[in-house]
Amino acid sequence: MTKAAALRARSGWRYRGNVALRTLAGTVGAYAVAALAAMLLARTLPMGRLEAVTVATMLSYLFAPAVTVWAFLARGPWVALGGVIVLSALLAGLVWTSGGFA
């Protein structure tokens, strides 16, 4: 592939859509996963309420960059978006079974 063909491929709507979906999964999806992980950990950690919320919030900061990196390393943009949605649904179900949303 020549340099001009590579530049044309990067300026097309497919490439821009690919980047847009991955960015959506890596930002909004990462925030949702981190928030749900914090809720789940705050409800399930075996310590006092204040300590559990503090530790859960600090641990949830590890989820956001991991989800963002995974969204850009996934095989395709729909795989990235689907993976984030499935992970969010799984965490939401675990939060729901651990006592519901408060």
PDB file of C-alpha atoms in Angstrom:
ATOM      1  CA  MET A   1       0.000   0.000   0.000  1.00  0.00           C
ATOM      2  CA  THR A   2       1.407   3.331  -0.981  1.00  0.00           C
ATOM      3  CA  LYS A   3       1.575   6.314   1.293  1.00  0.00           C
ATOM      4  CA  ALA A   4      -1.221   8.095  -0.596  1.00  0.00           C
ATOM      5  CA  ALA A   5      -3.496   5.043  -0.397  1.00  0.00           C
ATOM      6  CA  ALA A   6      -2.849   4.755   3.339  1.00  0.00           C
ATOM      7  CA  LEU A   7      -3.782   8.406   3.835  1.00  0.00           C
ATOM      8  CA  ARG A   8      -6.968   7.976   1.789  1.00  0.00           C
ATOM      9  CA  ALA A   9      -7.920   4.931   3.879  1.00  0.00           C
ATOM     10  CA  ARG A  10      -7.471   6.915   7.075  1.00  0.00           C
ATOM     11  CA  SER A  11      -9.636   9.774   5.890  1.00  0.00           C
ATOM     12  CA  GLY A  12     -12.639   7.614   5.004  1.00  0.00           C
ATOM     13  CA  TRP A  13     -15.864   7.295   6.972  1.00  0.00           C
ATOM     14  CA  ARG A  14     -15.106   3.685   7.971  1.00  0.00           C
ATOM     15  CA  TYR A  15     -11.892   4.675   9.701  1.00  0.00           C
ATOM     16  CA  ARG A  16     -13.545   7.625  11.435  1.00  0.00           C
ATOM     17  CA  GLY A  17     -16.453   5.450  12.560  1.00  0.00           C
ATOM     18  CA  ASN A  18     -14.006   2.869  13.881  1.00  0.00           C
ATOM     19  CA  VAL A  19     -12.204   5.492  15.950  1.00  0.00           C
ATOM     20  CA  ALA A  20     -15.482   7.061  17.111  1.00  0.00           C
ATOM     21  CA  LEU A  21     -16.918   3.757  18.377  1.00  0.00           C
ATOM     22  CA  ARG A  22     -13.697   2.844  20.134  1.00  0.00           C
ATOM     23  CA  THR A  23     -13.572   6.298  21.720  1.00  0.00           C
ATOM     24  CA  LEU A  24     -17.162   5.927  22.887  1.00  0.00           C
ATOM     25  CA  ALA A  25     -16.398   2.521  24.386  1.00  0.00           C
ATOM     26  CA  GLY A  26     -13.185   3.806  25.942  1.00  0.00           C
ATOM     27  CA  THR A  27     -14.695   6.890  27.569  1.00  0.00           C
ATOM     28  CA  VAL A  28     -18.374   6.445  28.357  1.00  0.00           C
ATOM     29  CA  GLY A  29     -18.023   2.685  28.680  1.00  0.00           C
ATOM     30  CA  ALA A  30     -14.988   2.950  30.916  1.00  0.00           C
ATOM     31  CA  TYR A  31     -16.812   5.416  33.170  1.00  0.00           C
ATOM     32  CA  ALA A  32     -19.814   3.083  33.423  1.00  0.00           C
ATOM     33  CA  VAL A  33     -17.649   0.066  34.215  1.00  0.00           C
ATOM     34  CA  ALA A  34     -15.651   1.983  36.833  1.00  0.00           C
ATOM     35  CA  ALA A  35     -18.801   3.319  38.494  1.00  0.00           C
ATOM     36  CA  LEU A  36     -20.450  -0.109  38.567  1.00  0.00           C
ATOM     37  CA  ALA A  37     -17.260  -1.714  39.895  1.00  0.00           C
ATOM     38  CA  ALA A  38     -17.101   0.895  42.665  1.00  0.00           C
ATOM     39  CA  MET A  39     -20.735   0.200  43.588  1.00  0.00           C
ATOM     40  CA  LEU A  40     -20.176  -3.536  43.668  1.00  0.00           C
ATOM     41  CA  LEU A  41     -16.969  -3.331  45.675  1.00  0.00           C
ATOM     42  CA  ALA A  42     -18.450  -0.832  48.149  1.00  0.00           C
ATOM     43  CA  ARG A  43     -21.315  -3.236  48.846  1.00  0.00           C
ATOM     44  CA  THR A  44     -19.249  -6.420  49.090  1.00  0.00           C
ATOM     45  CA  LEU A  45     -15.988  -5.457  50.807  1.00  0.00           C
ATOM     46  CA  PRO A  46     -15.945  -6.785  54.401  1.00  0.00           C
ATOM     47  CA  MET A  47     -15.191  -3.554  56.275  1.00  0.00           C
ATOM     48  CA  GLY A  48     -16.921  -0.488  57.582  1.00  0.00           C
ATOM     49  CA  ARG A  49     -19.031   1.602  55.221  1.00  0.00           C
ATOM     50  CA  LEU A  50     -16.648   4.555  54.968  1.00  0.00           C
ATOM     51  CA  GLU A  51     -13.578   2.369  54.468  1.00  0.00           C
ATOM     52  CA  ALA A  52     -15.376   0.179  51.918  1.00  0.00           C
ATOM     53  CA  VAL A  53     -16.450   3.181  49.846  1.00  0.00           C
ATOM     54  CA  THR A  54     -12.962   4.690  49.964  1.00  0.00           C
ATOM     55  CA  VAL A  55     -11.214   1.463  48.966  1.00  0.00           C
ATOM     56  CA  ALA A  56     -13.814   0.698  46.299  1.00  0.00           C
ATOM     57  CA  THR A  57     -13.423   4.147  44.754  1.00  0.00           C
ATOM     58  CA  MET A  58      -9.646   3.852  44.702  1.00  0.00           C
ATOM     59  CA  LEU A  59      -9.816   0.386  43.133  1.00  0.00           C
ATOM     60  CA  SER A  60     -12.327   1.534  40.530  1.00  0.00           C
ATOM     61  CA  TYR A  61      -9.711   3.952  39.173  1.00  0.00           C
ATOM     62  CA  LEU A  62      -7.898   0.849  37.885  1.00  0.00           C
ATOM     63  CA  PHE A  63     -10.887  -0.291  35.840  1.00  0.00           C
ATOM     64  CA  ALA A  64     -11.249   2.830  33.675  1.00  0.00           C
ATOM     65  CA  PRO A  65      -7.808   2.787  32.033  1.00  0.00           C
ATOM     66  CA  ALA A  66      -7.964  -0.985  31.620  1.00  0.00           C
ATOM     67  CA  VAL A  67     -11.282  -0.740  29.758  1.00  0.00           C
ATOM     68  CA  THR A  68      -9.995   2.149  27.642  1.00  0.00           C
ATOM     69  CA  VAL A  69      -6.861   0.263  26.633  1.00  0.00           C
ATOM     70  CA  TRP A  70      -8.894  -2.847  25.868  1.00  0.00           C
ATOM     71  CA  ALA A  71     -11.321  -0.849  23.720  1.00  0.00           C
ATOM     72  CA  PHE A  72      -8.470   0.245  21.472  1.00  0.00           C
ATOM     73  CA  LEU A  73      -6.797  -3.186  21.437  1.00  0.00           C
ATOM     74  CA  ALA A  74      -9.941  -5.160  20.586  1.00  0.00           C
ATOM     75  CA  ARG A  75     -10.187  -6.797  17.172  1.00  0.00           C
ATOM     76  CA  GLY A  76     -12.895  -4.446  15.941  1.00  0.00           C
ATOM     77  CA  PRO A  77     -14.944  -1.489  17.130  1.00  0.00           C
ATOM     78  CA  TRP A  78     -18.126  -3.532  17.544  1.00  0.00           C
ATOM     79  CA  VAL A  79     -16.228  -6.126  19.588  1.00  0.00           C
ATOM     80  CA  ALA A  80     -14.944  -3.329  21.827  1.00  0.00           C
ATOM     81  CA  LEU A  81     -18.378  -1.788  22.267  1.00  0.00           C
ATOM     82  CA  GLY A  82     -20.042  -5.171  22.801  1.00  0.00           C
ATOM     83  CA  GLY A  83     -17.437  -6.203  25.359  1.00  0.00           C
ATOM     84  CA  VAL A  84     -17.945  -3.029  27.358  1.00  0.00           C
ATOM     85  CA  ILE A  85     -21.727  -3.457  27.252  1.00  0.00           C
ATOM     86  CA  VAL A  86     -21.501  -7.096  28.361  1.00  0.00           C
ATOM     87  CA  LEU A  87     -19.110  -6.201  31.192  1.00  0.00           C
ATOM     88  CA  SER A  88     -21.384  -3.350  32.294  1.00  0.00           C
ATOM     89  CA  ALA A  89     -24.419  -5.620  32.237  1.00  0.00           C
ATOM     90  CA  LEU A  90     -22.579  -8.260  34.258  1.00  0.00           C
ATOM     91  CA  LEU A  91     -21.477  -5.732  36.860  1.00  0.00           C
ATOM     92  CA  ALA A  92     -24.972  -4.191  36.989  1.00  0.00           C
ATOM     93  CA  GLY A  93     -26.464  -7.630  37.603  1.00  0.00           C
ATOM     94  CA  LEU A  94     -23.981  -8.298  40.398  1.00  0.00           C
ATOM     95  CA  VAL A  95     -24.742  -4.904  41.955  1.00  0.00           C
ATOM     96  CA  TRP A  96     -28.454  -5.649  41.706  1.00  0.00           C
ATOM     97  CA  THR A  97     -28.092  -9.040  43.430  1.00  0.00           C
ATOM     98  CA  SER A  98     -25.870  -7.579  46.141  1.00  0.00           C
ATOM     99  CA  GLY A  99     -28.569  -5.221  47.355  1.00  0.00           C
ATOM    100  CA  GLY A 100     -29.738  -3.078  44.497  1.00  0.00           C
ATOM    101  CA  PHE A 101     -28.826   0.414  43.420  1.00  0.00           C
ATOM    102  CA  ALA A 102     -28.899   3.093  46.094  1.00  0.00           C
TER     103      ALA A 102
END
